[in-house]
CSV table of C-alpha atoms in Angstrom, one decimal:
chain,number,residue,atom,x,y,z
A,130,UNK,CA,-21.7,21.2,-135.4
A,131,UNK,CA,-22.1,21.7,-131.9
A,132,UNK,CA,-25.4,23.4,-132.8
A,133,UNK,CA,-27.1,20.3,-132.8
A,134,UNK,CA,-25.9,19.2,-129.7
A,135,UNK,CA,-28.7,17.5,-127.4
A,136,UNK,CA,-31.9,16.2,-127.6
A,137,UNK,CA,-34.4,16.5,-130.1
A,138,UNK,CA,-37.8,15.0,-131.1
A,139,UNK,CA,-37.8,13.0,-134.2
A,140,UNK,CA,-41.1,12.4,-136.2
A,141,UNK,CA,-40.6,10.4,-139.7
A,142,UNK,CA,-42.9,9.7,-142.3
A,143,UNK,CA,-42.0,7.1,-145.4
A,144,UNK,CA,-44.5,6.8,-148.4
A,145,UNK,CA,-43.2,3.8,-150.4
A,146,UNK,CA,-44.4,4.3,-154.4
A,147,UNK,CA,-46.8,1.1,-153.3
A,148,UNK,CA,-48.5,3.3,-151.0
A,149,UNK,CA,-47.4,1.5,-148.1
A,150,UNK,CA,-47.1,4.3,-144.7
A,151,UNK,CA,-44.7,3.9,-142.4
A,152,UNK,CA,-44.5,6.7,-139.5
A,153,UNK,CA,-41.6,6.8,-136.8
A,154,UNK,CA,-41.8,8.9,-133.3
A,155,UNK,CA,-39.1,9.1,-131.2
A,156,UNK,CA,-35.6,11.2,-130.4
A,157,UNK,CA,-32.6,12.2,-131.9
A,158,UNK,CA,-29.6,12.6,-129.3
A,159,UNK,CA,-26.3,13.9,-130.7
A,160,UNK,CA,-23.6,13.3,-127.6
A,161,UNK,CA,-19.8,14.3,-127.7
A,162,UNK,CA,-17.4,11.3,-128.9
A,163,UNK,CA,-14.1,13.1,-129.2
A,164,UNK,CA,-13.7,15.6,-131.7
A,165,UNK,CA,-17.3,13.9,-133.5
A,166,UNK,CA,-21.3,13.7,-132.2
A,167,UNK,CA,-22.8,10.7,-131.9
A,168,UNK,CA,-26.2,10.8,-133.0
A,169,UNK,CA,-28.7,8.2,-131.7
A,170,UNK,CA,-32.1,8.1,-133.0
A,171,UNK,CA,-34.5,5.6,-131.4
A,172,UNK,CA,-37.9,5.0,-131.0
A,173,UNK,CA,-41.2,3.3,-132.6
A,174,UNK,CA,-42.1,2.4,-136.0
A,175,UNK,CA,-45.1,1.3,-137.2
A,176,UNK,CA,-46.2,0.6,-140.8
A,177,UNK,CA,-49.7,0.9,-141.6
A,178,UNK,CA,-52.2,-0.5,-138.9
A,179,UNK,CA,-49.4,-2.3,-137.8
A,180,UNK,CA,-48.1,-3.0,-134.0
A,181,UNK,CA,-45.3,-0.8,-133.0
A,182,UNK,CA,-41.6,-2.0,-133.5
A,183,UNK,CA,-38.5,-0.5,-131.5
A,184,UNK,CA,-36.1,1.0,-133.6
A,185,UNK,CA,-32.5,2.2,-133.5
A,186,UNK,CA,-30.3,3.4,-135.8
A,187,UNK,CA,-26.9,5.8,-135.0
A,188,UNK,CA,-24.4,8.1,-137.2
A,189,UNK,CA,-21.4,9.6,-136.9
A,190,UNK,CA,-21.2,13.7,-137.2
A,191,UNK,CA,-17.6,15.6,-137.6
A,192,UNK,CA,-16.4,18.7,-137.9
A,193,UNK,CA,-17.2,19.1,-141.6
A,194,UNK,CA,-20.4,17.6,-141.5
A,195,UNK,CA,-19.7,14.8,-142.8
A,196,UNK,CA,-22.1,11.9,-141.7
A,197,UNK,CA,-21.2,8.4,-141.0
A,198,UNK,CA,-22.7,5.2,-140.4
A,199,UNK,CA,-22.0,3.6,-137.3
A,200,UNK,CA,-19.5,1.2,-138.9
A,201,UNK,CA,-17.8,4.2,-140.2
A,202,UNK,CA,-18.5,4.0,-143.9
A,203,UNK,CA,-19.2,7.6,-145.4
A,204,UNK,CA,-22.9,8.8,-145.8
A,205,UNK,CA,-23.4,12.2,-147.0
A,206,UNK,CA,-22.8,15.8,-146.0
A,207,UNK,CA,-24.8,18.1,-144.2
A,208,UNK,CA,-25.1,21.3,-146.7
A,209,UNK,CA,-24.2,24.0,-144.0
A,210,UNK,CA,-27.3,26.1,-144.6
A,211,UNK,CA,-29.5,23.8,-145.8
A,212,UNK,CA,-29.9,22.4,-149.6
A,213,UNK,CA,-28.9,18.9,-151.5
A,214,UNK,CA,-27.0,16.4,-150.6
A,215,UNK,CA,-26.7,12.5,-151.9
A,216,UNK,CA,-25.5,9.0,-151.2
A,217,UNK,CA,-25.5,6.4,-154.1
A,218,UNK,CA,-25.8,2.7,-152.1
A,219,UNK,CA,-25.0,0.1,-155.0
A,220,UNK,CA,-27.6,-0.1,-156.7
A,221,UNK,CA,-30.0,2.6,-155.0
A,222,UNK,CA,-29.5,6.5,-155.2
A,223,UNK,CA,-30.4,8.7,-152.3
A,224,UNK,CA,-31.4,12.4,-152.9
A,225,UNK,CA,-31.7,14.2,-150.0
A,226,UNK,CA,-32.6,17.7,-148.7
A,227,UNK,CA,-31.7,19.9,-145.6
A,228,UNK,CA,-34.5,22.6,-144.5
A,229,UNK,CA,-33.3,24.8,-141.7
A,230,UNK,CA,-35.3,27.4,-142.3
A,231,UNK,CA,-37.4,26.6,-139.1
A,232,UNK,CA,-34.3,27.0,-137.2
A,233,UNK,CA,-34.0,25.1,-134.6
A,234,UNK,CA,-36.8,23.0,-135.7
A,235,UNK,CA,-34.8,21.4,-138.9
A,236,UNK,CA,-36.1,19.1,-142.0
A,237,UNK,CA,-34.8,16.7,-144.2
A,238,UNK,CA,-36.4,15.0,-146.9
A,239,UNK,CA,-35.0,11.7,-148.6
A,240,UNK,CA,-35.9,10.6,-152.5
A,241,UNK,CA,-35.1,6.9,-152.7
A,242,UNK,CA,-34.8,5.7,-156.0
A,243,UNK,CA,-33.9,1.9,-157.3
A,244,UNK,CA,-34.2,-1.4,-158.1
A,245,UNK,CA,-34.8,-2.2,-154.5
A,246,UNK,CA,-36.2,1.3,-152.9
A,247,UNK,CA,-39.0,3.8,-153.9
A,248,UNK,CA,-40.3,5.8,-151.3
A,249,UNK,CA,-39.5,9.2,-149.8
A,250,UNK,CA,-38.6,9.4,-146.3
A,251,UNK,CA,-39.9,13.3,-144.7
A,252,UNK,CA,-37.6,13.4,-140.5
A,253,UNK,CA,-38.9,16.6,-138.7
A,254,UNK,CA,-36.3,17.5,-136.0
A,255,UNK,CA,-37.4,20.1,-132.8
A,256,UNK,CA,-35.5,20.5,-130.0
A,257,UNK,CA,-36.8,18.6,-127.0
C-alpha cells in the first residue's frame, strides 16, 4: 500500500455510449491517515467544449486494498498485481480493471453499465 504513497498526476477520460466526452486533469495525493491512505484526487473537468469545473472526490485505502468512499461505505479492491475488480451500486454495475504494467505509471479502466450509466471511464496515474 505504501507504494502509492505521494503525488501523482491524474488524466481521465469518460466516453458516455451517447458520445458525450468528458476529460479530467489534475492529481491524485494518497497521505497517511492511521493505519489507511487517504487518497485525494482534485482538479478540472470539462465535458465537451464546455468551461472547466473544479472537482473533488476522496477514498479510503487499507492495508488489504480495500477502497472506500469517503463516508466509509466499501468500494472495491485493488487486485494486487493488476486485473478485475467490481462494485455493483443499486441498480448500476461497475467493471473495472487495474494495469500496472507501466509501473509506476498505473491504469485503470471503469465499464459502467445500467439503467442510469453507460460510459467507460480510462484514469492514467504517473508519479508527479
Amino acid at each position: 500500500m505504501s507504494d502509492f504513497a505521494g503525488r501523482w498526476r491524474l488524466e481521465r477520460q469518460i466516453v458516455h455510449d451517447d458520445g458525450t466526452v468528458a476529460q479530467f486533469t489534475g492529481t491524485a495525493t494518497w497521505t497517511p491517515d492511521g493505519d489507511r491512505l487517504r487518497c485525494i484526487e482534485e482538479g478540472e473537468m470539462r465535458i465537451g467544449d464546455g468551461p472547466a469545473m473544479a472537482g473533488q472526490r476522496v477514498y479510503l485505502w487499507d492495508a488489504g486494498l480495500r477502497v472506500y468512499f469517503d463516508d466509509g461505505r466499501f468500494f472495491h479492491t485493488v487486485p494486487p498485481t493488476g486485473g478485475e475488480t467490481g462494485h455493483w451500486c443499486d441498480p448500476d454495475q461497475y467493471d473495472g480493471s487495474y494495469d500496472f504494467s507501466d509501473w509506476p505509471a498505473f491504469t485503470i479502466t471503469w465499464a459502467v453499465r445500467g439503467p442510469r450509466k453507460a460510459y467507460q471511464m480510462t484514469s492514467r496515474y504517473r508519479p508527479a
